[in-house]
mmCIF file with all atom_site columns, C-alpha atoms in Angstrom:
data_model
loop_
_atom_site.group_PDB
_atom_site.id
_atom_site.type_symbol
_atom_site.label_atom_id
_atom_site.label_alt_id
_atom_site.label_comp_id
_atom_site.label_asym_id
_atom_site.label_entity_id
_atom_site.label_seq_id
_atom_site.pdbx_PDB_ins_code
_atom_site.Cartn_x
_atom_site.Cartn_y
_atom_site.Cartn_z
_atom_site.occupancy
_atom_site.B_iso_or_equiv
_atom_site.pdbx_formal_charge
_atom_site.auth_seq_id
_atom_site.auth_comp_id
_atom_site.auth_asym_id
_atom_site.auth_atom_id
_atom_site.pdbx_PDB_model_num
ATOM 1   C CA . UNK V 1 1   ? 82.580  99.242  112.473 1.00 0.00 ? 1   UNK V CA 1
ATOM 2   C CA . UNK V 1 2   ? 79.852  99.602  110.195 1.00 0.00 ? 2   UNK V CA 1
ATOM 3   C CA . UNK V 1 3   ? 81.050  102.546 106.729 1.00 0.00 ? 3   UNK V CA 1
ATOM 4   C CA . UNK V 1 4   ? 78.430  104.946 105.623 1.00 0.00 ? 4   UNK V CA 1
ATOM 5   C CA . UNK V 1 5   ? 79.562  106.629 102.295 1.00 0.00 ? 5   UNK V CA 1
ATOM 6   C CA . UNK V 1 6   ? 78.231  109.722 101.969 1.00 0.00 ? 6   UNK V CA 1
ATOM 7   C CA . UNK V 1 7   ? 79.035  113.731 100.220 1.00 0.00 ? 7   UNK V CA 1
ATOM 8   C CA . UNK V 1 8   ? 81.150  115.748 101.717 1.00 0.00 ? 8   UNK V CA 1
ATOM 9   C CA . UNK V 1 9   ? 80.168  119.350 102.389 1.00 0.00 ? 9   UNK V CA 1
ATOM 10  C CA . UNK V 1 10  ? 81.249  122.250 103.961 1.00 0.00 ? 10  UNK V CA 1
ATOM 11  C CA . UNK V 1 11  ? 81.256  121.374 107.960 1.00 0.00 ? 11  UNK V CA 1
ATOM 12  C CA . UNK V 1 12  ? 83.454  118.373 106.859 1.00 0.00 ? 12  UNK V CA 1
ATOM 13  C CA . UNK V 1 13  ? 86.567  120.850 105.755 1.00 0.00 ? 13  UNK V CA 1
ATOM 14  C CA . UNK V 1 14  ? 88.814  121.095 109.006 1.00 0.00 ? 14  UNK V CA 1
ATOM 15  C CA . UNK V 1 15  ? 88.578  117.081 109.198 1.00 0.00 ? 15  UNK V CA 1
ATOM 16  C CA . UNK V 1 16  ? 89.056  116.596 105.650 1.00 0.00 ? 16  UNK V CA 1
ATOM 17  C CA . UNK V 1 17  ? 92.088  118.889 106.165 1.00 0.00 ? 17  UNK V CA 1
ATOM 18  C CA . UNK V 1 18  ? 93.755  117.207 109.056 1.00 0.00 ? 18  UNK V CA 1
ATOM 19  C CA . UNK V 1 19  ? 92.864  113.295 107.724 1.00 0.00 ? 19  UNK V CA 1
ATOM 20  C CA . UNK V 1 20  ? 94.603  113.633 104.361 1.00 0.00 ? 20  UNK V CA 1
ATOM 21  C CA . UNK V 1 21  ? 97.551  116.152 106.091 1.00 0.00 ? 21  UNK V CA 1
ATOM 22  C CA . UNK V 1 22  ? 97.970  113.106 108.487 1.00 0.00 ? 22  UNK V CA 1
ATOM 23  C CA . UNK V 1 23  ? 98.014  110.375 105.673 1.00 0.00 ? 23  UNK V CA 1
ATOM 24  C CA . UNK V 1 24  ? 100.699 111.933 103.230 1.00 0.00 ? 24  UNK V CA 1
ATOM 25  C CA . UNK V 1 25  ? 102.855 114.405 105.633 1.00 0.00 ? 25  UNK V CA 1
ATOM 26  C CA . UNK V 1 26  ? 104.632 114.248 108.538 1.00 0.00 ? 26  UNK V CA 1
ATOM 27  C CA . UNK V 1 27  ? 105.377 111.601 111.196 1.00 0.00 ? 27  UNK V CA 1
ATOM 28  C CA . UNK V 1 28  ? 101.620 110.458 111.370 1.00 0.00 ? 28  UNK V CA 1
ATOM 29  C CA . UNK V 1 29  ? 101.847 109.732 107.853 1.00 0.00 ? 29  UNK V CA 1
ATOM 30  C CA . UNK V 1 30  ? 104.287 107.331 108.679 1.00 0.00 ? 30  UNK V CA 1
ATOM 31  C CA . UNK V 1 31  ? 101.828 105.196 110.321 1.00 0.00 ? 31  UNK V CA 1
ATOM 32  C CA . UNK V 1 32  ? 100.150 103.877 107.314 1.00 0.00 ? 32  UNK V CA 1
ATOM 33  C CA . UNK V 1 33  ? 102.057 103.158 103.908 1.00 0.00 ? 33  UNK V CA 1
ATOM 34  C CA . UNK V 1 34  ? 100.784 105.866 101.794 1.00 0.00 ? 34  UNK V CA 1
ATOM 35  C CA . UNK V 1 35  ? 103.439 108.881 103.196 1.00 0.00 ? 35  UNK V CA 1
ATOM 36  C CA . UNK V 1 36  ? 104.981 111.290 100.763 1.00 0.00 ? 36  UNK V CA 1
ATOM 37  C CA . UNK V 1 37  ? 106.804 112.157 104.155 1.00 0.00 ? 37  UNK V CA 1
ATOM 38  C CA . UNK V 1 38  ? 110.366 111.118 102.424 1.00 0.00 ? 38  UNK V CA 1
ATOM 39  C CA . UNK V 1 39  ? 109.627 113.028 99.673  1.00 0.00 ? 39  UNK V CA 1
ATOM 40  C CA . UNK V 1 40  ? 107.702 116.415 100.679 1.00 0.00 ? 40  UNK V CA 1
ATOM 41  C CA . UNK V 1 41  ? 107.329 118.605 103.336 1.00 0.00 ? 41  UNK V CA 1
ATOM 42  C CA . UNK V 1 42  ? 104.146 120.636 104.511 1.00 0.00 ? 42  UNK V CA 1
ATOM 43  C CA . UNK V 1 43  ? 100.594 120.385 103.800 1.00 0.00 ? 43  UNK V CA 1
ATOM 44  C CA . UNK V 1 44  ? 98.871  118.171 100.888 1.00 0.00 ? 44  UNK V CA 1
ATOM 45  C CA . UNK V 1 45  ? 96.180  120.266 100.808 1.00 0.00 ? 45  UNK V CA 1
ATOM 46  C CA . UNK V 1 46  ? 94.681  123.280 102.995 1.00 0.00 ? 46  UNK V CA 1
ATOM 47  C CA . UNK V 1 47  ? 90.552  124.050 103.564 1.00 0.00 ? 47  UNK V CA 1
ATOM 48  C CA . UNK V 1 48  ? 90.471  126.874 101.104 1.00 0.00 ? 48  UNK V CA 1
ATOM 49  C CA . UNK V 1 49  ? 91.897  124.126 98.847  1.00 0.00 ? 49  UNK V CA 1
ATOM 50  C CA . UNK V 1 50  ? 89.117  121.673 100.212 1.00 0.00 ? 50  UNK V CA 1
ATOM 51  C CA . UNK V 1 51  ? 86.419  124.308 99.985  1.00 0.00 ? 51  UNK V CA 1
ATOM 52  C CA . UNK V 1 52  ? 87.068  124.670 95.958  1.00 0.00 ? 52  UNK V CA 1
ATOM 53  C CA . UNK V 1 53  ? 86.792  120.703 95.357  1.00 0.00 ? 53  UNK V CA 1
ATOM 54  C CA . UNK V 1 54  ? 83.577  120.545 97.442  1.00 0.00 ? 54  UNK V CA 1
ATOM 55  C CA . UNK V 1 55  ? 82.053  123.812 95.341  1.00 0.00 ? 55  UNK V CA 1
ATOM 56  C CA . UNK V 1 56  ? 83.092  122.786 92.387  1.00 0.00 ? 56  UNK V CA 1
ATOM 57  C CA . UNK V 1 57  ? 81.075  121.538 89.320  1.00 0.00 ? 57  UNK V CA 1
ATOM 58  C CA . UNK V 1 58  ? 80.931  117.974 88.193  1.00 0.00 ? 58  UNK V CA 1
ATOM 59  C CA . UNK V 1 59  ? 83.258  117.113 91.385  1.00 0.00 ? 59  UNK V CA 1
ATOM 60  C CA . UNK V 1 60  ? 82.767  115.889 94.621  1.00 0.00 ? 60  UNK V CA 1
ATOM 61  C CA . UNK V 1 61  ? 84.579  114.220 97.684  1.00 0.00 ? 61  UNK V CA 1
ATOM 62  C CA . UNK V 1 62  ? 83.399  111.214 98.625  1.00 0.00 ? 62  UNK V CA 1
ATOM 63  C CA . UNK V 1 63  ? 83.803  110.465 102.768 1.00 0.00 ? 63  UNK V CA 1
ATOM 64  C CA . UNK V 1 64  ? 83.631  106.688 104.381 1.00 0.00 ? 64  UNK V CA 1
ATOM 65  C CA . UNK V 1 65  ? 82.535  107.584 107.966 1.00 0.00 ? 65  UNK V CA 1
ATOM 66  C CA . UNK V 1 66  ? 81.995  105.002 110.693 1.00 0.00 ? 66  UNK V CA 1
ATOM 67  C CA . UNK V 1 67  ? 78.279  105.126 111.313 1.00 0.00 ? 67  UNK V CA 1
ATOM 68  C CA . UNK V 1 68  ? 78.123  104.566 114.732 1.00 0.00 ? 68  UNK V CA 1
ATOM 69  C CA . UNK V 1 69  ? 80.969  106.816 116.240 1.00 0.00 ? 69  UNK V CA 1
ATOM 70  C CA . UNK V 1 70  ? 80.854  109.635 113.083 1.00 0.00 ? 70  UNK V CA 1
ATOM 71  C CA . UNK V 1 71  ? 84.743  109.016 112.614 1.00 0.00 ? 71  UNK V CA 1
ATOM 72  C CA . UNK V 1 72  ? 86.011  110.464 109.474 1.00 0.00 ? 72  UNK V CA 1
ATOM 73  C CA . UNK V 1 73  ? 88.178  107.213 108.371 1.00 0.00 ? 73  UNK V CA 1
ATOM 74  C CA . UNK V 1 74  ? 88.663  107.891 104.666 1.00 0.00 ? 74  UNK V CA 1
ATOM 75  C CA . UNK V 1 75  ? 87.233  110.017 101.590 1.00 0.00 ? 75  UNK V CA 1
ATOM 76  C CA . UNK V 1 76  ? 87.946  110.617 97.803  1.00 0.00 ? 76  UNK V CA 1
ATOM 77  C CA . UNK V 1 77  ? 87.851  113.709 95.279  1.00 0.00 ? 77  UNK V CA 1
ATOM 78  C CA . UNK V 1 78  ? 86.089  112.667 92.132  1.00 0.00 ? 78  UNK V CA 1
ATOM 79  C CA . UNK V 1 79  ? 85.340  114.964 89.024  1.00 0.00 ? 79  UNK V CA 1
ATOM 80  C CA . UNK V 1 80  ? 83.954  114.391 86.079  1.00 0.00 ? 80  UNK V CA 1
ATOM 81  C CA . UNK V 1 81  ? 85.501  115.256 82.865  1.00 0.00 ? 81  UNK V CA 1
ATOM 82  C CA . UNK V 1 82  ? 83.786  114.367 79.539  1.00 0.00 ? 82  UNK V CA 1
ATOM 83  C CA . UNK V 1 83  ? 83.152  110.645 79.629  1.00 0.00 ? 83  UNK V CA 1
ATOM 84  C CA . UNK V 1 84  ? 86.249  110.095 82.198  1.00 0.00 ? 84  UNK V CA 1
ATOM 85  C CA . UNK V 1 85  ? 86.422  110.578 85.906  1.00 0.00 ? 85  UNK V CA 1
ATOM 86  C CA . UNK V 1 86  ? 89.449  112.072 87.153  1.00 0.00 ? 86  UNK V CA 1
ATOM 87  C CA . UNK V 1 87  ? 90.031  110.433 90.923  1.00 0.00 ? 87  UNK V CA 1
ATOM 88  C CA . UNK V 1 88  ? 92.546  112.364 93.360  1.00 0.00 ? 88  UNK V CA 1
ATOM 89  C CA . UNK V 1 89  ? 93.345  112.487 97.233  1.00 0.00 ? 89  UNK V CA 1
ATOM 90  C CA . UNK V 1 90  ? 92.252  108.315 97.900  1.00 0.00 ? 90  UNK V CA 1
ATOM 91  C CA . UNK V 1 91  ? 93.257  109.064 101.840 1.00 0.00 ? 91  UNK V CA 1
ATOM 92  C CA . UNK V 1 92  ? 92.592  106.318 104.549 1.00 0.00 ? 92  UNK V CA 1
ATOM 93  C CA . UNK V 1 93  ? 93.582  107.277 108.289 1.00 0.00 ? 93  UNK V CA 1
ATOM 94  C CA . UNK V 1 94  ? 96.807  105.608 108.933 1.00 0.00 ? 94  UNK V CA 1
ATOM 95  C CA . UNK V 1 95  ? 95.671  104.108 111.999 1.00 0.00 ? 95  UNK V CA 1
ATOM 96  C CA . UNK V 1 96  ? 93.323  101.940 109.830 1.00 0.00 ? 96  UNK V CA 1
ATOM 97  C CA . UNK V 1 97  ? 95.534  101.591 106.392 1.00 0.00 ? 97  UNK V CA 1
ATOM 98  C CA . UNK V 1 98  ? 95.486  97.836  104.981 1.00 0.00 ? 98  UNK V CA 1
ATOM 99  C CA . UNK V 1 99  ? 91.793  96.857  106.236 1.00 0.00 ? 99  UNK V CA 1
ATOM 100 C CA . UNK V 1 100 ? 90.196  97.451  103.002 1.00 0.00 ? 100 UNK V CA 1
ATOM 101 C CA . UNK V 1 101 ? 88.829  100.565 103.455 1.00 0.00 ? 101 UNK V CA 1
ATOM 102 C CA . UNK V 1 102 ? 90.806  102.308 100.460 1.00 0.00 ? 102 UNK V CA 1
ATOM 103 C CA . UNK V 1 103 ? 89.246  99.475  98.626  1.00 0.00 ? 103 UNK V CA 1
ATOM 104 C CA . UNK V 1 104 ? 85.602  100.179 99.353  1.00 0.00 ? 104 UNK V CA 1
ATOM 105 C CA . UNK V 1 105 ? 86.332  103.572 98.541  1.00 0.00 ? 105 UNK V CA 1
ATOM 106 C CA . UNK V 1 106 ? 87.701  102.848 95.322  1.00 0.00 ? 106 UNK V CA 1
ATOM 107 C CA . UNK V 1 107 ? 85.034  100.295 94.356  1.00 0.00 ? 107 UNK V CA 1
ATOM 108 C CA . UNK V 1 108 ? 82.458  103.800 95.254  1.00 0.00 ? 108 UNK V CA 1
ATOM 109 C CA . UNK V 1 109 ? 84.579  105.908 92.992  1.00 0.00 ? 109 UNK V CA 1
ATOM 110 C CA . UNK V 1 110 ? 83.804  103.436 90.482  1.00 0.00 ? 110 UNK V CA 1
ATOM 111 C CA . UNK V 1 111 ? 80.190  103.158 90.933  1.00 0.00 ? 111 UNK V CA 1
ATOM 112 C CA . UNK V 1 112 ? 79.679  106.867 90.998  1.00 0.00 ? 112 UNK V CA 1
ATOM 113 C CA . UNK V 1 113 ? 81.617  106.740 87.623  1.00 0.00 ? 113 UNK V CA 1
ATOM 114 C CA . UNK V 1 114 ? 79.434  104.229 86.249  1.00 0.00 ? 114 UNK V CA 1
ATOM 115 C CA . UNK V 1 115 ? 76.759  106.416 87.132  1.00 0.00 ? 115 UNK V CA 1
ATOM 116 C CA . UNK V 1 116 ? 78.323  109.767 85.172  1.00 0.00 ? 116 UNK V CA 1
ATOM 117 C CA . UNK V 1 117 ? 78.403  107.247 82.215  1.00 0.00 ? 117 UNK V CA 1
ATOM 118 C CA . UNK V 1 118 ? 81.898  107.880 82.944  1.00 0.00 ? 118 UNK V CA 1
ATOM 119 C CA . UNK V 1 119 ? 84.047  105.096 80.689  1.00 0.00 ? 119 UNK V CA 1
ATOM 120 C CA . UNK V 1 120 ? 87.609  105.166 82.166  1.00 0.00 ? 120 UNK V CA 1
ATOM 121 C CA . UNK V 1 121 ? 88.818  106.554 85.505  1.00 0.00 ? 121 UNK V CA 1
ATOM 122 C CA . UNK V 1 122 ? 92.393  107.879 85.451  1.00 0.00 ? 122 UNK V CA 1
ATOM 123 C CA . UNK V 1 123 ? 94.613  109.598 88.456  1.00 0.00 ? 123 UNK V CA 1
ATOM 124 C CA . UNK V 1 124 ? 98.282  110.826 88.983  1.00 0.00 ? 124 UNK V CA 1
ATOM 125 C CA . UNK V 1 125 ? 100.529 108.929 91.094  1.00 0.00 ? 125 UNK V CA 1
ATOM 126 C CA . UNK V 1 126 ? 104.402 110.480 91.888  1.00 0.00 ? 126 UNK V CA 1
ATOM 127 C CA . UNK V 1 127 ? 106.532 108.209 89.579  1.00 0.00 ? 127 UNK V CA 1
ATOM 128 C CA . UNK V 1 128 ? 108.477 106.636 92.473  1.00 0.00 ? 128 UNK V CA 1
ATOM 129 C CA . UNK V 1 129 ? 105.880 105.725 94.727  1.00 0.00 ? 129 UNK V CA 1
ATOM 130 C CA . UNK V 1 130 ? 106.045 101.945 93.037  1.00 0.00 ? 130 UNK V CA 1
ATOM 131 C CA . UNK V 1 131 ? 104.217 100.869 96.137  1.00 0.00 ? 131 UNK V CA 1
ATOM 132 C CA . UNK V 1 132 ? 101.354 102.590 95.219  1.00 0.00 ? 132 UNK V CA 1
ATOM 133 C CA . UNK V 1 133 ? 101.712 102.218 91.852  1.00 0.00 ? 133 UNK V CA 1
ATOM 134 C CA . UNK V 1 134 ? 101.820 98.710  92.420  1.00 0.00 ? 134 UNK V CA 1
ATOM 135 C CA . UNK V 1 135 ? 98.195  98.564  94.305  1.00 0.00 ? 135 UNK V CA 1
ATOM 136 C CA . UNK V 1 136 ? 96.446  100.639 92.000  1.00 0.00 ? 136 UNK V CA 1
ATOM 137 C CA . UNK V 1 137 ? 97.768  98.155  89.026  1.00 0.00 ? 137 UNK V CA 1
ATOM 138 C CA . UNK V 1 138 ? 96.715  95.250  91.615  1.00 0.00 ? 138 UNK V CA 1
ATOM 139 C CA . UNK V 1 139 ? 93.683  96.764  91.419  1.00 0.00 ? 139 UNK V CA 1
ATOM 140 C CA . UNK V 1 140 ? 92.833  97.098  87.472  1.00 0.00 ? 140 UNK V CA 1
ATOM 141 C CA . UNK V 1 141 ? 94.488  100.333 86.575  1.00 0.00 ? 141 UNK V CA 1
ATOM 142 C CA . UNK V 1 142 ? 97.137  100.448 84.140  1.00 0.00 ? 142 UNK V CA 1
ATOM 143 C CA . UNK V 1 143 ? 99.927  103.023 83.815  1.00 0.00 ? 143 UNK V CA 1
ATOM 144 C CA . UNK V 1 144 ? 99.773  104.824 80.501  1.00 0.00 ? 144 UNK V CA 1
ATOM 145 C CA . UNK V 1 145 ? 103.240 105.844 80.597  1.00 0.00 ? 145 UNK V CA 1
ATOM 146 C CA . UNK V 1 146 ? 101.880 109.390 80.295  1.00 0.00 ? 146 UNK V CA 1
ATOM 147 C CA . UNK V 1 147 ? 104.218 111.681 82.476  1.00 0.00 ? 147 UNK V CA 1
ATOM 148 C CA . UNK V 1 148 ? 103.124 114.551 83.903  1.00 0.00 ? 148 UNK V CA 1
ATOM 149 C CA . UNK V 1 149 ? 105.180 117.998 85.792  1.00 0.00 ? 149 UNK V CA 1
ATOM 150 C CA . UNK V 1 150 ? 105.149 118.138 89.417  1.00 0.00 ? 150 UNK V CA 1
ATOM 151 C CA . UNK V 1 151 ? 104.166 122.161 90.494  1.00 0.00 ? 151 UNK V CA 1
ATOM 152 C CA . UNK V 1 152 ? 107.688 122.653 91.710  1.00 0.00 ? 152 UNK V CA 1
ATOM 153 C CA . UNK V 1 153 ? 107.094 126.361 93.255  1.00 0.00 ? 153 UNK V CA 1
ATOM 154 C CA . UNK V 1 154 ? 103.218 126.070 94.677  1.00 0.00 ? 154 UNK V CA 1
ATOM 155 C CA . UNK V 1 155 ? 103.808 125.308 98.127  1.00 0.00 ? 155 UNK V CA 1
ATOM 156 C CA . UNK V 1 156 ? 100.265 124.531 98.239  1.00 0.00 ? 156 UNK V CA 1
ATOM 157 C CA . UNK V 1 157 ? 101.241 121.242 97.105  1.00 0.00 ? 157 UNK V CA 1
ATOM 158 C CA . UNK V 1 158 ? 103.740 120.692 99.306  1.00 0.00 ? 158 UNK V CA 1
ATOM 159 C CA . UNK V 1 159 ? 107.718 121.313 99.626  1.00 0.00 ? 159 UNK V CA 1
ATOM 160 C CA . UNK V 1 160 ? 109.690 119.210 97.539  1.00 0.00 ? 160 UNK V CA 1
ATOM 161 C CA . UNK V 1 161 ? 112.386 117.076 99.334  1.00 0.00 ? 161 UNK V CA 1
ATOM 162 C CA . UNK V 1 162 ? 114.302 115.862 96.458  1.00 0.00 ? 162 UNK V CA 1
ATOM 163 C CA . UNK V 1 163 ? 114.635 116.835 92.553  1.00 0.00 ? 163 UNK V CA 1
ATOM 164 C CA . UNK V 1 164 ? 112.740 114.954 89.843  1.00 0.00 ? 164 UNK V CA 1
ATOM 165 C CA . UNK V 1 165 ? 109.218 114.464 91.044  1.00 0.00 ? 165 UNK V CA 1
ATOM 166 C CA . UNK V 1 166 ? 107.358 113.946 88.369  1.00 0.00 ? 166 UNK V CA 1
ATOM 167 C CA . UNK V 1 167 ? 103.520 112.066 87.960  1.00 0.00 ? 167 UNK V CA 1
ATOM 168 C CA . UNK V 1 168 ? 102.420 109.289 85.421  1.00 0.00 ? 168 UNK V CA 1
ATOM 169 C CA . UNK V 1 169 ? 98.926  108.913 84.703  1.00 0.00 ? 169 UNK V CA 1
ATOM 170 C CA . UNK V 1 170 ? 96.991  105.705 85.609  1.00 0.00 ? 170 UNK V CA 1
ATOM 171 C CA . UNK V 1 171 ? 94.138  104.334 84.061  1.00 0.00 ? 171 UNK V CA 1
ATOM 172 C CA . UNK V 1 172 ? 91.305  101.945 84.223  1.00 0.00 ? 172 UNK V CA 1
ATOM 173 C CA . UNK V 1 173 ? 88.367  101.450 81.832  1.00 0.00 ? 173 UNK V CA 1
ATOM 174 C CA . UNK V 1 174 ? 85.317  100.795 83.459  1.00 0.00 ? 174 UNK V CA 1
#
């Protein structure tokens, strides 16, 4: 498998839609290790949602593709905010989680923050994924210990399962 990184734009929305739906909900998502099946029901994210990333200023989503068959195996929302880089929606298809493909696409993220003159990338993580927590920390981010609300009510986010969702912010200077 040889990974082409490359812009996402418009023709990419119904994949983009259905790869990160299949990483974080339902019983695909159980597949790989990054479900929020446990904790939410329905969709992660929906193509008009897509469609205002993509069309947005100073952001982008960043796809890993397989070059030779044109699979969609992973992709990345970046924006730019100031002099940080605000990184959401790090999806990998489950069939391929753990094969360092979520790596490569963070190691991307960071290049295209380098080239912003970005100097610090920071995300939200649900406060009891620890698994995740755990990688991101594995891999140089540190959690500030900043909490953030969970949009309780905006189903475009998904249906919480249980009470208490809440983010913390993670960070990594760069």
């Amino acid at each position: 498998m040889h990974i082409e990184f490359t812009q996402a734009d418009e023709s990419h929305i119904d994949h983009l839609v259905e790869l990160v739906n299949s990483a974080y909900r339902g019983d695909s998502s159980k597949e790989g290790w990054t479900t929020e099946a446990d904790l939410l029901d329905g969709q992660r994210v929906d193509a008009e949602g897509i469609r205002e990333l993509i069309n947005k200023e100073d952001s982008i989503i960043l796809i890993a593709e397989d070059d030779d068959t044109g699979d969609l195996l992973g992709c990345v929302h970046l924006e730019r905010q100031n002099t940080k880089c605000y990184l959401g929606m790090l999806t990998v298809d489950p069939s391929l989680q753990s094969q360092g493909i979520g790596k490569m696409l963070l190691d991307e993220s960071e290049a295209l923050a380098q080239f912003w003159d970005c100097t610090s990338i920071y995300m939200t993580v649900i406060t009891v994924r620890s698994e995740l927590i755990a990688w991101y920390v594995k891999h140089g981010f540190r959690d500030t210990k900043e909490k953030k609300p969970f949009p309780y009510g905006d189903e475009r986010f998904g249906i919480p399962k249980v009470q208490g969702l809440e983010f913390t912010v993670l960070e990594k200077k760069i």
